[in-house]
Coordinates of C-alpha atoms in Angstrom, one line a residue:
Chain A
M1123 CA 110.3 -10.4 173.1
K1124 CA 110.8 -14.1 173.4
A1125 CA 110.1 -14.5 169.7
L1126 CA 112.6 -11.8 168.9
V1127 CA 115.4 -13.5 171.0
L1128 CA 114.6 -16.9 169.4
F1129 CA 114.8 -15.2 166.0
A1130 CA 118.1 -13.7 166.8
L1131 CA 119.5 -17.0 168.0
L1132 CA 118.3 -18.7 164.8
A1133 CA 119.9 -16.0 162.8
L1134 CA 123.2 -16.5 164.6
G1135 CA 122.9 -20.3 164.3
C1136 CA 122.7 -20.0 160.6
S1137 CA 125.5 -17.5 160.1
A1138 CA 128.3 -19.9 160.9
A1139 CA 128.8 -23.5 162.0
S1140 CA 129.4 -23.6 165.7
A1141 CA 132.8 -24.8 167.0
M1142 CA 133.3 -28.5 167.2
E1143 CA 132.8 -29.7 170.8
K1144 CA 133.2 -32.9 172.7
G1145 CA 130.8 -35.6 171.5
D1146 CA 130.3 -34.1 168.1
E1147 CA 131.1 -36.0 164.9
A1148 CA 134.4 -34.6 163.5
P1149 CA 133.4 -33.4 160.0
N1150 CA 135.2 -35.3 157.3
F1151 CA 137.3 -33.5 154.7
K1152 CA 139.4 -34.5 151.7
F1153 CA 143.1 -33.7 151.8
E1154 CA 144.0 -31.3 149.1
H1155 CA 147.7 -32.1 149.7
S1156 CA 149.4 -34.2 152.3
W1157 CA 152.8 -35.1 153.8
N1158 CA 153.7 -38.0 156.0
T1159 CA 150.1 -39.2 156.3
L1160 CA 149.1 -42.9 156.6
P1161 CA 149.7 -44.9 153.4
G1162 CA 146.7 -44.4 151.1
A1163 CA 144.9 -41.9 153.4
K1164 CA 143.0 -39.3 151.3
Q1165 CA 140.6 -38.0 153.9
L1166 CA 140.0 -37.8 157.6
T1167 CA 137.7 -40.9 157.7
D1168 CA 140.7 -43.0 156.5
Y1169 CA 142.0 -42.5 160.1
R1170 CA 139.1 -44.4 161.6
G1171 CA 140.4 -46.9 164.2
K1172 CA 143.0 -44.5 165.4
I1173 CA 143.2 -41.8 168.1
V1174 CA 143.8 -38.7 166.0
F1175 CA 145.1 -35.4 167.3
L1176 CA 144.0 -32.6 164.8
E1177 CA 145.6 -29.2 165.1
I1178 CA 145.0 -26.2 162.9
W1179 CA 148.2 -24.5 161.7
K1180 CA 148.9 -21.1 160.6
I1181 CA 152.5 -20.8 159.5
H1182 CA 152.6 -17.3 158.0
Chain B
M740 CA 155.8 -27.0 167.2
P741 CA 157.9 -28.9 169.7
H742 CA 154.9 -30.1 171.7
L743 CA 153.6 -32.0 168.6
K744 CA 157.0 -33.6 168.1
E745 CA 157.0 -34.8 171.7
L746 CA 153.4 -36.2 171.5
N747 CA 154.2 -38.0 168.3
T748 CA 157.3 -39.6 169.8
K749 CA 155.5 -40.6 172.9
Y750 CA 152.4 -42.2 171.5
R751 CA 153.2 -43.1 167.9
D752 CA 153.3 -46.9 168.4
R753 CA 149.9 -46.8 170.2
G754 CA 147.6 -46.3 167.3
F755 CA 147.9 -42.6 167.7
E756 CA 148.1 -40.3 164.7
L757 CA 148.8 -36.6 164.5
V758 CA 147.4 -34.5 161.7
A759 CA 148.2 -30.8 161.4
V760 CA 145.8 -29.0 159.0
S761 CA 146.6 -25.9 157.2
A762 CA 144.5 -23.8 154.8
E763 CA 147.6 -22.3 153.3
K764 CA 149.2 -22.9 149.9
S765 CA 151.4 -26.0 149.4
D766 CA 154.4 -23.8 148.4
K767 CA 154.2 -22.2 151.8
V768 CA 153.7 -25.3 153.8
E769 CA 156.1 -27.7 152.0
P770 CA 159.3 -25.8 152.9
F771 CA 158.2 -25.7 156.5
V772 CA 157.5 -29.5 156.6
K773 CA 160.9 -30.2 154.9
D774 CA 163.1 -27.7 156.8
K775 CA 161.8 -28.8 160.2
A776 CA 162.0 -32.5 159.1
I777 CA 158.5 -33.0 160.4
E778 CA 157.6 -36.7 160.8
Y779 CA 153.8 -36.5 161.6
G780 CA 151.0 -35.9 159.1
V781 CA 150.5 -32.5 157.6
V782 CA 147.5 -31.9 155.3
L783 CA 146.0 -29.0 153.4
Y784 CA 142.3 -28.2 153.4
S785 CA 141.2 -24.7 152.4
N786 CA 137.8 -24.8 154.1
I787 CA 138.9 -26.1 157.5
A788 CA 138.1 -22.9 159.5
K789 CA 134.5 -22.9 158.2
D790 CA 133.8 -26.6 158.5
Y791 CA 135.1 -26.7 162.0
G792 CA 133.5 -23.5 163.1
L793 CA 136.9 -22.0 164.0
K794 CA 136.7 -18.8 165.9
G795 CA 140.1 -18.9 167.5
W796 CA 139.0 -21.5 170.0
P797 CA 139.2 -24.4 170.0
S798 CA 141.8 -25.0 167.4
A799 CA 142.8 -28.5 168.3
W800 CA 140.8 -31.7 168.7
V801 CA 141.3 -35.3 169.8
V802 CA 139.1 -37.6 167.6
D803 CA 138.3 -41.2 168.7
P804 CA 138.4 -44.3 166.6
E805 CA 134.8 -43.8 165.5
G806 CA 135.3 -40.2 164.4
K807 CA 133.8 -38.5 167.5
V808 CA 135.4 -35.6 169.3
L809 CA 136.9 -36.6 172.6
W810 CA 138.5 -33.3 173.5
A811 CA 138.4 -29.8 172.1
G812 CA 140.8 -27.0 173.1
N813 CA 143.9 -25.0 172.5
F814 CA 146.6 -26.1 174.8
I815 CA 147.2 -29.8 174.5
D816 CA 149.9 -29.4 177.2
R817 CA 147.0 -29.2 179.7
V818 CA 145.9 -32.8 178.9
T819 CA 147.3 -35.1 181.5
D820 CA 149.1 -38.4 180.8
A821 CA 146.2 -40.2 182.5
E822 CA 143.7 -38.7 180.0
W823 CA 145.9 -39.8 177.1
E824 CA 146.2 -43.2 178.6
A825 CA 142.3 -43.5 178.9
W826 CA 141.9 -42.5 175.2
L827 CA 144.6 -44.7 173.9
E828 CA 143.2 -47.6 175.9
Q829 CA 140.5 -47.9 173.2
V830 CA 143.1 -48.5 170.5
T831 CA 146.0 -50.1 172.3
P832 CA 145.0 -51.2 175.8
G833 CA 147.8 -51.1 178.3
K834 CA 146.1 -53.4 180.8
V835 CA 143.8 -56.4 180.6
G836 CA 141.4 -54.6 183.0
R837 CA 139.3 -57.6 184.1
E838 CA 139.5 -60.9 186.0
V839 CA 140.6 -63.9 184.0
A840 CA 140.6 -67.7 184.6
K841 CA 143.7 -68.9 186.5
E842 CA 145.0 -70.5 183.3
L843 CA 145.3 -67.1 181.8
K844 CA 146.8 -65.3 184.8
P845 CA 150.4 -65.5 183.5
A846 CA 149.3 -64.1 180.1
A847 CA 147.4 -61.3 181.8
K848 CA 150.4 -60.5 184.0
A849 CA 152.8 -60.4 181.0
F850 CA 150.3 -58.1 179.1
D851 CA 149.9 -55.7 182.0
A852 CA 153.7 -55.5 182.2
G853 CA 153.8 -54.5 178.5
E854 CA 155.3 -57.8 177.4
V855 CA 152.8 -58.2 174.6
G856 CA 154.6 -61.0 172.7
K857 CA 155.0 -63.1 175.9
A858 CA 151.3 -62.6 176.6
Q859 CA 150.4 -63.7 173.1
K860 CA 152.5 -66.9 173.4
L861 CA 151.1 -67.7 176.9
A862 CA 147.5 -67.1 175.7
E863 CA 148.0 -69.3 172.7
E864 CA 149.3 -72.1 174.8
A865 CA 146.5 -71.7 177.3
A866 CA 143.9 -71.7 174.5
A867 CA 145.4 -74.9 173.0
A868 CA 145.3 -76.7 176.4
A869 CA 141.9 -75.5 177.4
T870 CA 138.8 -77.7 177.6
D871 CA 136.7 -75.2 179.4
D872 CA 134.8 -72.6 177.2
L873 CA 135.3 -69.9 179.9
V874 CA 139.1 -70.4 179.7
K875 CA 138.9 -70.3 175.9
A876 CA 136.9 -67.1 176.1
D877 CA 139.5 -65.4 178.3
A878 CA 142.3 -66.6 176.0
D879 CA 140.4 -65.0 173.0
F880 CA 139.9 -61.8 175.0
I881 CA 143.7 -61.5 175.6
Q882 CA 144.5 -62.4 172.1
G883 CA 142.1 -59.6 171.0
L884 CA 144.0 -57.1 173.0
V885 CA 147.3 -58.4 171.6
E886 CA 145.8 -58.0 168.1
K887 CA 145.2 -54.3 168.6
H888 CA 148.9 -53.8 169.4
R889 CA 149.9 -55.9 166.4
V890 CA 147.7 -53.7 164.1
A891 CA 149.2 -50.5 165.6
H892 CA 152.8 -51.7 165.0
Q893 CA 152.1 -53.0 161.6
G894 CA 150.6 -49.6 160.7
K895 CA 153.8 -47.9 161.8
I896 CA 156.0 -50.3 159.8
D897 CA 153.8 -49.8 156.7
K898 CA 153.8 -46.0 157.2
A899 CA 157.6 -46.0 157.0
G900 CA 157.3 -47.1 153.3
S901 CA 160.6 -46.8 151.5
D902 CA 162.3 -44.9 154.3
A903 CA 164.6 -47.8 155.4
V904 CA 165.8 -46.1 158.6
A905 CA 162.2 -45.3 159.8
K906 CA 161.2 -48.8 158.9
A907 CA 164.1 -50.4 160.8
K908 CA 163.2 -48.3 163.8
A909 CA 159.5 -49.3 163.6
L910 CA 160.5 -53.0 163.3
D911 CA 162.8 -52.7 166.3
E912 CA 160.0 -51.2 168.4
A913 CA 157.6 -53.8 167.3
A914 CA 160.1 -56.6 167.9
A915 CA 160.8 -55.4 171.4
K916 CA 157.1 -55.3 172.3
F917 CA 156.4 -58.7 170.7
K918 CA 159.6 -60.4 172.1
G919 CA 158.9 -64.0 173.0
S920 CA 156.4 -64.7 170.2
E921 CA 156.8 -65.9 166.6
L922 CA 155.8 -62.5 165.3
G923 CA 158.4 -60.8 167.5
T924 CA 161.1 -63.1 166.1
K925 CA 159.9 -62.4 162.5
W926 CA 160.1 -58.7 163.0
E927 CA 163.5 -58.9 164.7
T928 CA 164.8 -60.9 161.7
E929 CA 163.3 -58.4 159.3
A930 CA 165.0 -55.5 161.1
K931 CA 168.4 -57.3 161.1
E932 CA 168.1 -58.1 157.4
L933 CA 167.1 -54.6 156.6
K934 CA 170.0 -53.1 158.5
K935 CA 172.4 -55.2 156.5
S936 CA 171.0 -53.9 153.2
K937 CA 172.6 -51.3 151.0
E938 CA 169.2 -49.5 151.0
Y939 CA 169.4 -49.0 154.7
K940 CA 173.1 -48.0 154.8
D941 CA 172.5 -45.4 152.1
C942 CA 169.4 -44.2 153.8
S943 CA 171.1 -43.8 157.1
A944 CA 174.3 -42.3 155.7
S945 CA 172.4 -39.8 153.6
A946 CA 170.2 -38.8 156.5
D947 CA 173.4 -38.2 158.6
E948 CA 175.1 -36.2 155.9
L949 CA 172.0 -34.1 155.3
E950 CA 171.6 -33.4 159.1
K951 CA 175.2 -32.1 159.2
V952 CA 174.7 -29.8 156.3
R953 CA 171.3 -28.7 157.4
G954 CA 172.8 -27.3 160.6
K955 CA 175.3 -25.2 158.7
L956 CA 173.1 -24.0 155.8
E957 CA 172.2 -20.6 157.3
D958 CA 175.9 -19.6 157.7
M959 CA 176.9 -20.8 154.2
K960 CA 177.1 -18.8 151.0
P961 CA 174.1 -19.8 148.9
S962 CA 176.3 -21.2 146.2
N963 CA 178.2 -23.4 148.7
A964 CA 174.9 -24.5 150.3
R965 CA 173.7 -25.6 146.9
K966 CA 176.9 -27.5 146.2
A967 CA 176.8 -29.3 149.5
L968 CA 173.2 -30.3 149.0
E969 CA 173.7 -31.4 145.4
K970 CA 176.6 -33.6 146.4
I971 CA 174.3 -35.5 148.8
A972 CA 171.5 -35.7 146.2
K973 CA 173.9 -37.0 143.6
K974 CA 175.5 -39.6 145.9
Y975 CA 172.1 -40.9 147.1
P976 CA 169.5 -40.3 144.4
E977 CA 167.1 -42.9 145.7
T978 CA 167.0 -42.2 149.5
P979 CA 164.4 -39.9 151.2
A980 CA 167.3 -37.6 152.4
G981 CA 168.9 -37.6 149.0
K982 CA 165.6 -36.5 147.4
E983 CA 165.1 -33.9 150.1
A984 CA 168.6 -32.6 149.5
A985 CA 167.8 -32.2 145.8
E986 CA 164.6 -30.2 146.7
L987 CA 166.5 -28.0 149.2
A988 CA 169.2 -27.3 146.7
K989 CA 166.7 -25.7 144.4
K990 CA 166.1 -23.0 147.0
Y991 CA 169.8 -22.0 146.7
E992 CA 169.8 -21.6 143.0
E993 CA 170.6 -18.1 141.7

């Protein structure tokens, strides 16, 4: 039974990345398009040295 | 997103940056950014939900200067001012936060009162007069804190780019914080010079005219809206508001 639960957990773990939590490294990503960003910033790591507030938008 | 606008206004000169991420197409996002005259960063990244393991919650994060997540959640309104202060302390300290030699007490007091320029000048003077290494070390420490504020302000000035109004505003804010130091005087002079320039006057006048028209667009006939916007675009072809008016005018073409 234990093995089965472990197997199920592993399967879940592989199915999707878990949500980013406190202490995790924020995954870097390259901007496909940008407005009003810092001069020359092309990806999230270009914001090192700042406190960054990231929010996901859904407009439509 | 009024809460984002408020955050941006409150902390933008503290080494704080706001980045809204959308997975939508640029032709959907662009009109939104322009119509709402959004000033903070907006970026597109189609894989954001997968990379960040988005399942509805959390959908917002605060990331520290090294790229680590400080906070994850949905309602940024629930973050207190004290929490923000603690995070921003890393980038732009508000207080000296330790004991310093008596020679540096006036500088530390000025710094704690938010008079960064005065603190810089006093720390420089104390460092020049110091014979004791401990006094020198304390002067270095305060100058290091001042440097963080300088970097944050310089970043804001650079970010304004060719937008003369935004640049003048950033220079004014920087000059006020650094009042009493050489750098403060330099920024103050730059702001004054900039405000006298044609570039600034055009930038400011075109932004005002666009704001007036923007408020009336919805009640106008499309052909009249287009004419009003094209008039601004033609009068001020080089300013950000002029360019924006040209873009907006396209929406009202038959």
